[in-house]
Amino acid sequence: MGQSVWYITTPIYYPSDNLHIGHAYTTVAADALARFHRLKGEAVLFVTGTDEHGQKIQRKAEAAQMTPLEFVTPIVQYIQDPLWKRLGISYDDFIRTTEDRHRQVVQAIFARLQQQGDIYKGIYEGWYCVPDESYWTESKLVDGKCPDCGRPVERVRQESYFFRLSRYQDRLREHIVSHPDFIQPTSRQHEMLNFIDAGLEDLSVSRTGIQWGIPVPGDPDHVIYVWFDALTNYLTAAGYLSDMRRFQAVWPANVHLVGKEIVRFHAVIWPIMLLALDLPLPERVFGHGWLLIGQSKMGKSLGNAVDPIALLDRYGTDAVRYYLLREVPFGADGSYTEDSLILRTNVDLANDLGNLLSRTTAMIHRFSQDTVPSLVSAADDGVLAQLAAEVYREVDEAIEALAISDALAAVFRLVRRANKYIDEEKPWDLARQGDQVRLGNVLYGLWETLRIVSVLLTPFLIETPARIRYQLGIDEPVRHYREAIFGFDPAGRQVRRGAPIFPRIEPKPAMAGVEHQENAPPISIEAFQALDLRVATVRAASVVEGTDKLLRLTVDDGVRERTIVSGIRQHYAPDDLVGQQVVIVANLKPSKFRGILSEGMLLAASDGERLSLVAPISHVKEGARVK
Ligand code: ME8
């Protein structure tokens, strides 16, 4: 009965309002991981869903003069389609806690724990946070408010069923210590151990006075605590009690992906429920960080939620997915801004990836009549093949560690290296010199790198891999991760040049801070021609120590390499500039900055807020005159 299905879950979300990009963040991450494992040929179960019971939903429904089910159903439908559909979420099962299959499992578990003496009836007196659906003792409150979310709590005193967490406290502690992968990132492990060491109190697992929930078996005045109900979804979806054969193949879950604020439920209450049921514990509970707006968490009730559909309308599925997966190291908090989404898309997708594709297909068109040349490896220095092999391993390892952003960073390192390779190898020179062997190797290497990138991006992006492959002349979809190996695809395909796969996004029109300058006085054509403007390629870039504005660049102007000191450090990272073409004022009188002689300046456009270097929109030779 070996475990054979790779099982990943997201939290099941409250359908109390439409979801925001914080929810999309978790779900897209889980989706990428699920797709990655499928691409490696594994059987995967990826489950998401909705947590529909509880007081919060009941109150919302009352306010809307609807039954709770009437209230949640359209929201749940909206989450499935358009929200998850348009984000490309490839869930295998969508579980709603209002389904019969789930109610049966929750009630069966409750009854069993009661029979075993793990659940008993008593009196609960304490505090309750309605929005979080969590119970608190007096001593845990902070300034009389919920210690998790800071909102007011309500006093409750009622008959209640209790779950004896304390009985399993030592076993849980011992499991956490002996399984360092169980709670991740590691910092959350320490938090949980501290929480356990402070002593676990028995948990109230039922409520009276509300109807919207699963009734306690045999005692219908009580409904089961919504977290007890919700956590059980992971078992229901795995087939627990309904299809035990499937369950054996699926359980334990490999990853429960959750936001950091609910790690405690997943790393304390949930494993204790499983210990009491004599079931193996999940391999990993991963608590990722929050998307912040400014300094605060984006939240449904905080009025700062960003609607994913609006972003999808504006930027498309892949730009939104890429941003969510790449921008913030998985595990840490990160600020969301639309500008950072635009910048990410423009720099990585439009510039680096888009240019590599259009340059490569253009050169294969021009120098090889659209036909991908074959590799004559004897003369090839293997730069791209070697890096591709490294990246193949790195992506795999990063995903194993759930370091999704690192995996994408590795893929884009390969993209950037390939762009630089074009500048170094200068295929147009090889063509002029008639060096067909070298030219063929270089073109095949670039084409093959793009094909590998299309494989590596398959788990993360939905439409892009096929669009890249179309232009490369490949109609077959990506089938397996091991296709991302250099030399896998034979020569002879016919490239199809096409439109840019990611057109640059123009920053939003309403730009505060744009300096609307008065037009300058007219000048003669001679005055303009006195400027020697030329295209150059950045060969090296580094920061000028002791300043926060200056970069020192080495640029190739077609005749020689020259040094230019430029005040663009706040807008560009040195590594991002290497290999880029720029426009320089070549006949500016040299002058010294911080002891460095600068021979010329770069042209850049500035709206007072953002600054963008000026560059030719397609590749031209270094030294080309700008006029
Ligand atoms: O907690 N940044 O549901 P929920 C990142 N029903 N992720 C965020 C986020 C943000 N600003 N805001 C929300 C519940 N999330 C329970 C779960 S599971 C058995 C029951 C994500 O609708 C993150 O994954 O409040 C967080 O844990 C989840 O949405 C909370 O969703």
XYZ file of C-alpha atoms and ligand atoms in Angstrom:
658
model
C 0.000 0.000 0.000
C 2.698 2.472 -0.948
C 1.675 6.067 -1.234
C 1.516 6.788 -4.922
C -0.403 10.003 -5.432
C 1.212 13.383 -4.841
C -1.460 15.253 -2.892
C -1.468 19.055 -2.510
C -4.126 21.296 -1.003
C -4.891 24.988 -0.606
C -6.925 26.364 2.280
C -10.613 26.176 1.503
C -11.671 29.794 1.259
C -14.602 31.522 2.950
C -17.116 32.518 0.288
C -18.118 35.530 2.342
C -17.015 37.969 -0.356
C -15.305 37.670 -3.682
C -11.723 36.543 -3.337
C -8.736 38.813 -3.910
C -5.211 38.318 -5.206
C -4.059 37.059 -1.787
C -6.235 33.985 -2.353
C -5.086 33.802 -5.945
C -1.510 33.839 -4.663
C -1.873 30.593 -2.685
C -3.939 28.924 -5.374
C -1.623 29.807 -8.261
C 1.354 28.586 -6.226
C -0.368 25.271 -5.491
C -1.337 25.007 -9.139
C 2.253 25.516 -10.301
C 3.460 22.822 -7.911
C 0.722 20.429 -9.038
C 1.533 21.062 -12.696
C 5.221 20.549 -12.035
C 4.640 17.142 -10.473
C 2.306 16.145 -13.299
C 4.969 17.185 -15.792
C 7.320 14.792 -14.064
C 4.856 12.020 -14.736
C 3.529 11.690 -11.193
C -0.092 11.053 -10.318
C -1.301 14.235 -8.620
C -4.335 15.161 -6.567
C -4.744 18.921 -6.276
C -7.664 20.052 -4.144
C -9.076 23.458 -3.396
C -12.561 24.514 -2.361
C -14.754 26.588 -0.093
C -15.369 26.710 3.649
C -19.039 27.579 3.736
C -20.294 27.178 7.288
C -19.951 29.331 10.362
C -21.244 32.400 12.033
C -19.580 34.898 9.739
C -21.338 33.525 6.668
C -24.628 33.181 8.545
C -24.518 36.861 9.509
C -23.630 37.996 6.025
C -26.526 35.996 4.621
C -28.926 37.448 7.197
C -27.822 40.951 6.264
C -28.475 40.127 2.605
C -31.846 38.542 3.524
C -30.905 35.243 2.005
C -30.350 31.751 3.279
C -26.656 31.003 3.807
C -26.658 28.580 0.897
C -28.326 31.127 -1.390
C -25.770 33.647 -0.283
C -22.655 31.531 -0.875
C -23.628 29.667 -4.018
C -23.092 32.486 -6.545
C -19.808 33.384 -4.853
C -18.633 29.780 -5.068
C -19.604 29.657 -8.732
C -17.732 32.869 -9.366
C -14.638 31.413 -7.679
C -14.763 28.380 -9.974
C -15.572 30.327 -13.093
C -14.382 32.917 -14.012
C -11.825 33.242 -11.210
C -9.943 29.927 -11.086
C -10.738 29.178 -14.690
C -9.172 32.353 -15.969
C -6.148 31.928 -13.712
C -5.642 28.458 -15.191
C -6.095 26.616 -11.880
C -5.930 22.907 -12.699
C -7.604 21.539 -9.564
C -8.657 17.897 -9.618
C -11.357 18.384 -7.021
C -13.212 21.394 -5.698
C -14.698 20.615 -2.347
C -17.558 22.518 -0.755
C -18.112 21.885 2.943
C -21.865 21.972 2.303
C -21.658 18.788 0.249
C -23.097 15.558 1.622
C -19.883 13.613 1.100
C -18.211 16.031 3.491
C -20.926 16.186 6.138
C -20.825 12.417 6.444
C -17.092 12.324 7.057
C -17.165 15.184 9.590
C -19.954 13.565 11.564
C -18.303 10.143 11.486
C -15.031 11.563 12.757
C -16.751 13.558 15.477
C -18.656 10.476 16.639
C -15.536 8.346 16.678
C -13.534 10.849 18.701
C -16.429 11.171 21.108
C -16.579 7.404 21.498
C -12.857 7.278 22.191
C -13.228 9.914 24.868
C -11.225 12.473 22.923
C -14.309 14.657 22.658
C -16.442 15.317 25.766
C -19.246 17.697 26.712
C -18.680 20.624 29.099
C -19.261 24.361 29.514
C -17.358 26.895 27.462
C -16.809 30.332 28.785
C -14.535 32.690 26.948
C -14.071 34.885 23.908
C -14.806 34.338 20.272
C -13.527 36.189 17.221
C -16.300 36.009 14.628
C -14.334 36.993 11.485
C -11.570 34.477 12.321
C -13.977 31.901 13.779
C -11.555 31.317 16.619
C -11.900 30.888 20.391
C -9.639 32.682 22.848
C -9.101 32.621 26.576
C -8.842 35.893 28.457
C -5.077 35.560 28.842
C -4.447 35.232 25.110
C -6.272 38.473 24.150
C -4.185 41.481 23.253
C -5.674 44.735 24.592
C -8.962 42.886 24.861
C -8.931 42.113 21.122
C -8.289 39.066 18.946
C -4.541 38.358 19.053
C -4.560 37.226 15.398
C -6.419 40.015 13.653
C -6.804 42.751 16.275
C -10.585 42.923 15.871
C -13.096 42.961 18.773
C -14.085 39.609 20.292
C -17.423 38.484 21.692
C -18.067 36.960 25.103
C -19.667 33.514 24.960
C -20.851 31.115 27.665
C -22.482 27.940 26.553
C -22.591 24.179 26.673
C -19.956 22.865 24.351
C -18.115 19.795 23.229
C -14.387 19.837 23.853
C -11.544 18.124 22.044
C -8.735 16.943 24.314
C -5.762 18.532 22.566
C -3.712 18.154 25.718
C -3.800 14.377 25.451
C -1.731 14.505 22.250
C 0.477 17.446 23.056
C 3.644 15.432 23.724
C 3.240 13.207 20.691
C 2.776 16.235 18.465
C 5.806 17.973 19.924
C 7.904 14.898 19.366
C 6.677 14.630 15.760
C 7.528 18.252 14.991
C 11.003 17.882 16.421
C 11.724 14.618 14.628
C 10.283 15.796 11.285
C 11.968 19.100 10.482
C 10.143 19.278 7.145
C 6.713 19.072 8.724
C 6.285 22.789 9.408
C 7.924 25.176 6.998
C 9.479 27.695 6.749
C 11.520 26.776 9.828
C 10.726 30.024 11.631
C 7.104 28.918 11.884
C 8.268 25.679 13.482
C 9.686 27.579 16.442
C 6.488 29.578 16.772
C 4.458 26.375 16.910
C 6.752 24.738 19.453
C 6.461 27.812 21.661
C 2.706 27.704 21.307
C 2.598 24.031 22.281
C 5.012 24.521 25.149
C 2.770 27.206 26.618
C 0.316 24.313 27.170
C -2.590 23.290 24.958
C -6.042 23.812 26.370
C -8.893 21.584 25.302
C -10.552 23.087 22.269
C -14.242 23.938 22.078
C -15.456 22.125 18.974
C -19.162 22.932 18.921
C -21.460 25.953 19.079
C -25.034 26.445 20.118
C -27.174 29.339 18.979
C -26.157 29.144 15.350
C -27.725 26.853 12.818
C -25.375 27.201 9.880
C -23.075 24.239 10.296
C -22.883 20.474 10.494
C -24.943 19.195 13.465
C -23.215 17.226 16.192
C -24.377 13.633 15.693
C -27.184 12.877 18.119
C -27.247 16.419 19.578
C -28.653 18.751 16.907
C -28.671 21.832 19.178
C -24.952 21.930 18.597
C -23.218 22.521 15.318
C -19.635 21.439 14.830
C -16.977 24.150 15.105
C -16.246 25.468 11.648
C -12.484 24.792 11.825
C -13.063 21.169 12.834
C -15.410 20.931 9.863
C -13.066 22.773 7.470
C -9.840 20.900 8.251
C -11.603 17.598 7.652
C -12.008 18.573 3.983
C -8.510 17.270 3.346
C -9.668 13.777 4.330
C -13.009 13.964 2.542
C -11.359 14.880 -0.736
C -8.842 12.056 -0.343
C -11.686 9.538 -0.146
C -11.536 8.875 3.600
C -14.342 6.524 4.652
C -15.978 6.675 1.217
C -13.229 5.066 -0.877
C -10.589 3.660 1.415
C -8.598 2.100 -1.390
C -8.114 5.457 -3.048
C -7.467 7.009 0.329
C -4.565 4.609 0.935
C -2.950 5.773 -2.283
C -3.486 9.454 -1.575
C -2.937 9.905 2.142
C -0.936 11.471 3.755
C -1.023 14.779 1.930
C 2.358 15.857 0.628
C 1.785 19.587 1.026
C -0.835 21.680 2.769
C -0.168 25.148 1.414
C -1.580 27.852 3.701
C -1.118 31.505 4.619
C 0.984 32.032 7.713
C -1.988 33.179 9.815
C -3.559 29.719 9.727
C -0.434 27.629 10.260
C -1.508 27.088 13.883
C -4.726 25.367 12.825
C -2.797 23.161 10.408
C 0.213 22.439 12.575
C -1.502 21.920 15.938
C -5.239 21.200 15.759
C -5.163 19.294 12.476
C -2.319 16.909 13.305
C -3.911 16.207 16.671
C -7.164 15.290 14.925
C -5.140 12.925 12.736
C -3.212 11.469 15.665
C -6.518 10.802 17.416
C -7.791 9.075 14.263
C -4.608 7.063 14.053
C -3.766 8.467 10.633
C -0.346 9.497 9.346
C 0.427 13.206 9.457
C 0.883 15.298 6.302
C 4.429 15.541 5.059
C 4.552 19.316 4.974
C 2.537 22.281 6.144
C 3.957 25.288 4.360
C 2.942 28.727 5.664
C 3.630 31.358 3.055
C 3.787 35.093 3.640
C 1.230 37.763 2.932
C 0.685 40.109 0.051
C 0.731 43.516 1.623
C -0.689 46.833 0.563
C 1.764 49.283 1.987
C 2.444 47.830 5.416
C -0.849 45.981 5.928
C -2.101 42.601 4.872
C -4.474 42.640 1.946
C -7.802 41.417 3.313
C -11.451 41.001 2.434
C -12.657 43.061 5.336
C -9.839 45.585 5.304
C -11.074 47.389 2.193
C -7.751 47.116 0.367
C -8.419 43.999 -1.686
C -7.256 43.886 -5.292
C -9.635 42.115 -7.649
C -7.830 39.432 -9.662
C -10.333 39.663 -12.522
C -9.495 43.323 -13.067
C -5.814 42.412 -13.284
C -6.525 39.520 -15.632
C -8.522 41.835 -17.889
C -5.680 44.307 -17.974
C -2.614 42.074 -18.125
C -3.684 38.536 -19.029
C -3.295 35.226 -17.246
C 0.403 34.657 -17.674
C 1.586 38.107 -16.649
C -0.499 37.858 -13.461
C 0.654 34.307 -12.710
C 4.256 35.182 -13.421
C 4.113 38.170 -11.131
C 2.521 36.236 -8.278
C 4.990 33.380 -8.585
C 8.160 35.357 -9.237
C 7.976 38.629 -7.366
C 8.190 37.529 -3.751
C 10.369 34.721 -2.366
C 7.842 32.070 -1.375
C 7.470 32.163 2.399
C 8.171 35.871 2.893
C 5.738 38.799 2.922
C 5.792 41.089 -0.092
C 4.173 44.343 -1.110
C 1.822 44.338 -4.029
C 1.864 47.284 -6.397
C 0.551 47.471 -9.910
C 3.735 49.242 -10.965
C 5.835 46.309 -9.839
C 3.591 43.990 -11.867
C 4.100 46.157 -14.953
C 7.836 46.344 -14.389
C 8.144 42.563 -13.937
C 6.179 41.929 -17.096
C 8.104 44.435 -19.155
C 11.564 43.475 -17.980
C 11.341 39.686 -17.799
C 8.579 38.730 -20.203
C 8.504 41.482 -22.832
C 12.190 42.370 -22.909
C 14.219 39.365 -21.932
C 12.023 36.504 -23.119
C 10.188 38.343 -25.911
C 13.378 39.738 -27.392
C 15.205 36.441 -27.243
C 12.397 34.812 -29.181
C 12.070 37.534 -31.789
C 15.840 37.890 -32.254
C 16.329 34.141 -32.551
C 13.529 33.527 -35.024
C 14.565 36.596 -37.026
C 18.120 35.326 -37.337
C 17.062 31.794 -38.267
C 14.821 33.386 -40.876
C 17.555 35.553 -42.244
C 20.618 33.314 -42.059
C 19.026 29.901 -42.478
C 15.839 30.442 -44.509
C 13.640 29.611 -41.481
C 15.176 26.155 -41.031
C 16.710 25.300 -37.678
C 20.299 24.274 -38.438
C 21.792 21.137 -36.985
C 24.314 21.146 -34.221
C 27.866 20.271 -35.139
C 29.017 19.868 -31.603
C 32.741 19.710 -32.251
C 32.921 23.438 -32.733
C 30.432 24.362 -30.049
C 31.629 25.785 -26.777
C 28.536 24.522 -24.996
C 27.846 27.648 -22.904
C 24.091 27.374 -23.261
C 23.993 23.574 -23.064
C 25.888 23.679 -19.807
C 23.811 26.410 -18.242
C 20.611 24.710 -19.394
C 21.686 21.529 -17.605
C 22.387 23.491 -14.427
C 19.060 25.276 -14.603
C 17.255 21.963 -15.166
C 18.601 20.698 -11.840
C 18.108 23.991 -10.063
C 14.460 24.292 -11.025
C 13.844 20.767 -9.841
C 15.559 21.372 -6.511
C 13.920 24.726 -5.985
C 10.463 23.259 -6.535
C 11.227 20.406 -4.168
C 12.012 23.083 -1.559
C 8.870 25.051 -2.601
C 11.146 27.951 -3.574
C 8.988 28.810 -6.570
C 10.411 32.251 -7.157
C 13.948 30.825 -7.207
C 12.900 28.300 -9.836
C 11.689 31.095 -12.116
C 14.753 33.191 -11.404
C 16.874 30.274 -12.640
C 14.861 29.985 -15.871
C 15.276 33.687 -16.545
C 18.995 33.492 -15.871
C 19.129 31.148 -18.826
C 17.058 33.562 -20.930
C 19.344 36.471 -20.101
C 22.466 34.436 -20.758
C 21.122 33.503 -24.183
C 20.524 37.173 -25.017
C 24.062 37.942 -23.995
C 25.289 35.006 -26.069
C 23.798 36.635 -29.160
C 25.712 39.809 -28.434
C 28.927 37.874 -27.870
C 28.664 35.547 -30.829
C 27.345 38.168 -33.246
C 25.717 35.714 -35.672
C 25.523 38.478 -38.300
C 29.335 38.616 -38.300
C 29.560 34.821 -38.552
C 27.219 34.991 -41.545
C 29.293 37.695 -43.164
C 32.466 35.713 -42.585
C 30.794 32.616 -44.024
C 31.431 30.589 -40.845
C 28.479 28.261 -41.413
C 29.457 25.698 -38.782
C 29.731 28.172 -35.967
C 26.672 30.070 -37.174
C 24.662 26.840 -37.222
C 25.767 25.927 -33.713
C 24.900 29.333 -32.355
C 21.465 29.422 -33.983
C 20.644 25.863 -32.924
C 21.823 26.649 -29.392
C 19.545 29.672 -29.157
C 16.586 27.840 -30.634
C 17.138 24.859 -28.344
C 17.446 27.137 -25.318
C 14.080 28.677 -26.108
C 12.555 25.234 -26.511
C 13.963 24.254 -23.109
C 12.571 27.456 -21.624
C 9.161 26.534 -23.039
C 9.364 23.216 -21.172
C 10.607 24.745 -17.936
C 7.865 27.393 -17.972
C 5.087 24.866 -18.552
C 4.117 24.427 -14.890
C 4.056 28.160 -14.256
C 2.503 29.812 -17.305
C -0.552 28.701 -19.227
C -0.429 30.157 -22.737
C 3.178 31.195 -23.157
C 4.870 27.816 -23.628
C 2.670 26.973 -26.623
C 3.110 30.462 -28.065
C 6.883 30.182 -27.828
C 6.745 26.736 -29.397
C 4.523 27.913 -32.223
C 7.121 30.471 -33.258
C 9.854 27.870 -32.871
C 7.937 25.677 -35.300
C 6.876 23.055 -32.739
C 3.225 22.038 -32.679
C 3.419 19.263 -30.076
C 2.633 20.265 -26.508
C 5.188 19.741 -23.776
C 4.741 16.255 -22.355
C 7.479 15.678 -19.837
C 9.968 17.630 -17.779
C 12.866 15.612 -19.168
C 12.292 17.257 -22.553
C 14.116 20.214 -21.014
C 17.425 18.648 -21.948
C 19.766 20.185 -24.475
C 19.793 18.277 -27.746
C 16.414 16.618 -27.129
C 14.846 18.140 -30.206
C 16.358 17.484 -33.618
C 17.231 20.149 -36.147
C 15.135 20.871 -39.199
C 12.047 22.551 -37.767
C 10.771 25.614 -39.575
C 10.442 28.723 -37.435
C 7.391 30.953 -37.779
C 8.033 34.552 -36.942
C 5.173 36.156 -35.130
C 4.017 39.051 -33.036
C 5.833 39.785 -29.754
C 4.587 37.271 -27.164
C 4.428 39.976 -24.486
C 3.897 43.472 -25.824
C 5.357 46.034 -23.468
C 2.777 47.461 -21.098
C 2.595 51.208 -21.088
C 2.449 52.453 -17.529
C -0.950 53.771 -16.522
C -1.793 57.093 -18.136
C -2.631 58.931 -14.924
C 0.905 59.543 -13.817
C 1.242 61.801 -10.871
C 4.502 63.626 -10.942
C 4.910 63.807 -14.699
C 6.702 66.993 -15.361
C 4.816 68.769 -18.075
C 7.623 70.981 -19.149
C 7.233 73.894 -21.421
C 8.557 73.094 -24.876
C 12.161 74.156 -25.312
C 12.928 76.944 -27.824
C 13.442 75.778 -31.436
C 16.935 74.810 -32.622
C 18.424 74.436 -36.091
C 19.057 71.080 -37.713
C 22.774 71.838 -37.433
C 22.479 72.200 -33.685
C 20.804 68.780 -33.520
C 23.392 67.226 -35.837
C 26.149 68.448 -33.589
C 25.058 65.715 -31.191
C 26.775 62.401 -31.906
C 24.141 59.881 -30.766
C 25.063 56.225 -31.170
C 23.870 52.770 -30.287
C 26.114 50.879 -27.872
C 25.876 47.605 -25.973
C 26.491 47.382 -22.262
C 29.260 44.853 -21.632
C 29.713 45.291 -17.888
C 27.993 47.187 -15.100
C 28.740 47.694 -11.442
C 27.706 50.037 -8.678
C 29.909 52.975 -7.783
C 30.709 52.336 -4.134
C 29.735 55.033 -1.708
C 26.889 56.383 -3.843
C 23.301 55.301 -4.111
C 22.642 56.720 -7.559
C 25.606 55.869 -9.753
C 26.407 52.881 -11.916
C 29.670 52.418 -13.760
C 29.064 50.927 -17.206
C 31.409 49.593 -19.827
C 29.789 50.006 -23.224
C 30.840 48.842 -26.650
C 30.267 51.619 -29.193
C 31.313 49.557 -32.194
C 34.814 51.001 -32.226
C 36.001 50.618 -28.666
C 34.818 50.063 -25.133
C 34.304 53.160 -23.056
C 33.321 53.881 -19.494
C 30.170 55.817 -18.717
C 29.028 56.748 -15.232
C 25.254 57.024 -15.117
C 22.824 58.033 -12.362
C 20.379 55.184 -12.904
C 21.143 52.877 -9.989
C 17.719 53.335 -8.455
C 16.075 52.158 -11.642
C 18.274 49.334 -12.892
C 20.198 46.493 -11.339
C 23.660 46.183 -12.911
C 23.069 42.560 -13.961
C 19.927 43.499 -15.846
C 21.825 45.921 -18.046
C 24.569 43.663 -19.296
C 23.842 42.759 -22.896
C 21.282 45.556 -23.365
C 21.582 48.064 -26.167
C 21.463 51.730 -25.219
C 21.772 55.087 -26.926
C 24.740 57.208 -25.895
C 25.798 60.776 -26.480
C 29.176 59.852 -27.871
C 30.726 63.287 -28.170
C 29.958 64.633 -24.726
C 33.026 66.161 -23.136
C 34.463 63.547 -20.733
C 34.178 64.397 -17.071
C 34.987 62.736 -13.773
C 32.519 61.365 -11.234
C 33.956 60.035 -7.991
C 37.334 59.823 -9.643
C 36.009 57.810 -12.617
C 36.351 59.330 -16.071
C 32.989 59.130 -17.821
C 33.047 59.407 -21.605
C 29.526 60.141 -22.681
C 26.043 59.692 -21.278
C 23.055 57.394 -21.740
C 19.735 58.644 -23.049
C 16.801 57.906 -20.784
C 13.174 58.934 -20.591
C 11.798 60.087 -17.271
C 8.309 61.026 -16.168
C 9.507 62.175 -12.798
C 8.717 58.833 -11.219
C 9.968 56.097 -13.467
C 12.989 56.182 -15.649
C 13.503 54.074 -18.738
C 16.629 53.831 -20.845
C 16.202 54.620 -24.523
C 17.087 51.748 -26.873
C 16.493 50.793 -30.517
C 13.405 48.611 -30.718
C 15.216 45.965 -32.688
C 18.814 44.955 -32.616
C 21.236 47.088 -34.682
C 24.994 47.046 -34.851
C 26.976 48.859 -32.222
C 28.008 52.276 -33.441
C 24.815 52.785 -35.453
C 24.122 56.504 -35.644
C 20.875 57.766 -34.082
C 19.526 60.620 -36.129
O -8.771 31.162 6.457
N -1.644 37.338 1.214
O -10.174 31.213 4.618
P -9.881 32.636 3.990
C -1.431 36.039 0.950
N -11.534 29.186 5.538
N -2.371 35.084 1.081
C -3.578 35.469 1.482
C -3.882 36.808 1.775
C -2.842 37.773 1.619
N -3.021 39.068 1.848
N -5.173 36.876 2.149
C -5.659 35.612 2.074
C -9.681 30.695 5.790
N -4.703 34.762 1.671
C -10.279 29.369 6.157
C -9.296 28.275 5.784
S -8.566 25.716 5.617
C -9.044 24.275 6.330
C -9.731 26.887 6.148
C -4.854 33.316 1.453
O -10.906 32.813 2.932
C -3.939 32.526 2.381
O -3.734 31.249 1.848
O -9.744 33.663 5.023
C -4.792 32.413 3.603
O -4.376 31.382 4.460
C -6.146 32.136 2.988
O -6.165 32.945 1.798
C -7.268 32.506 3.927
O -8.485 32.409 3.253
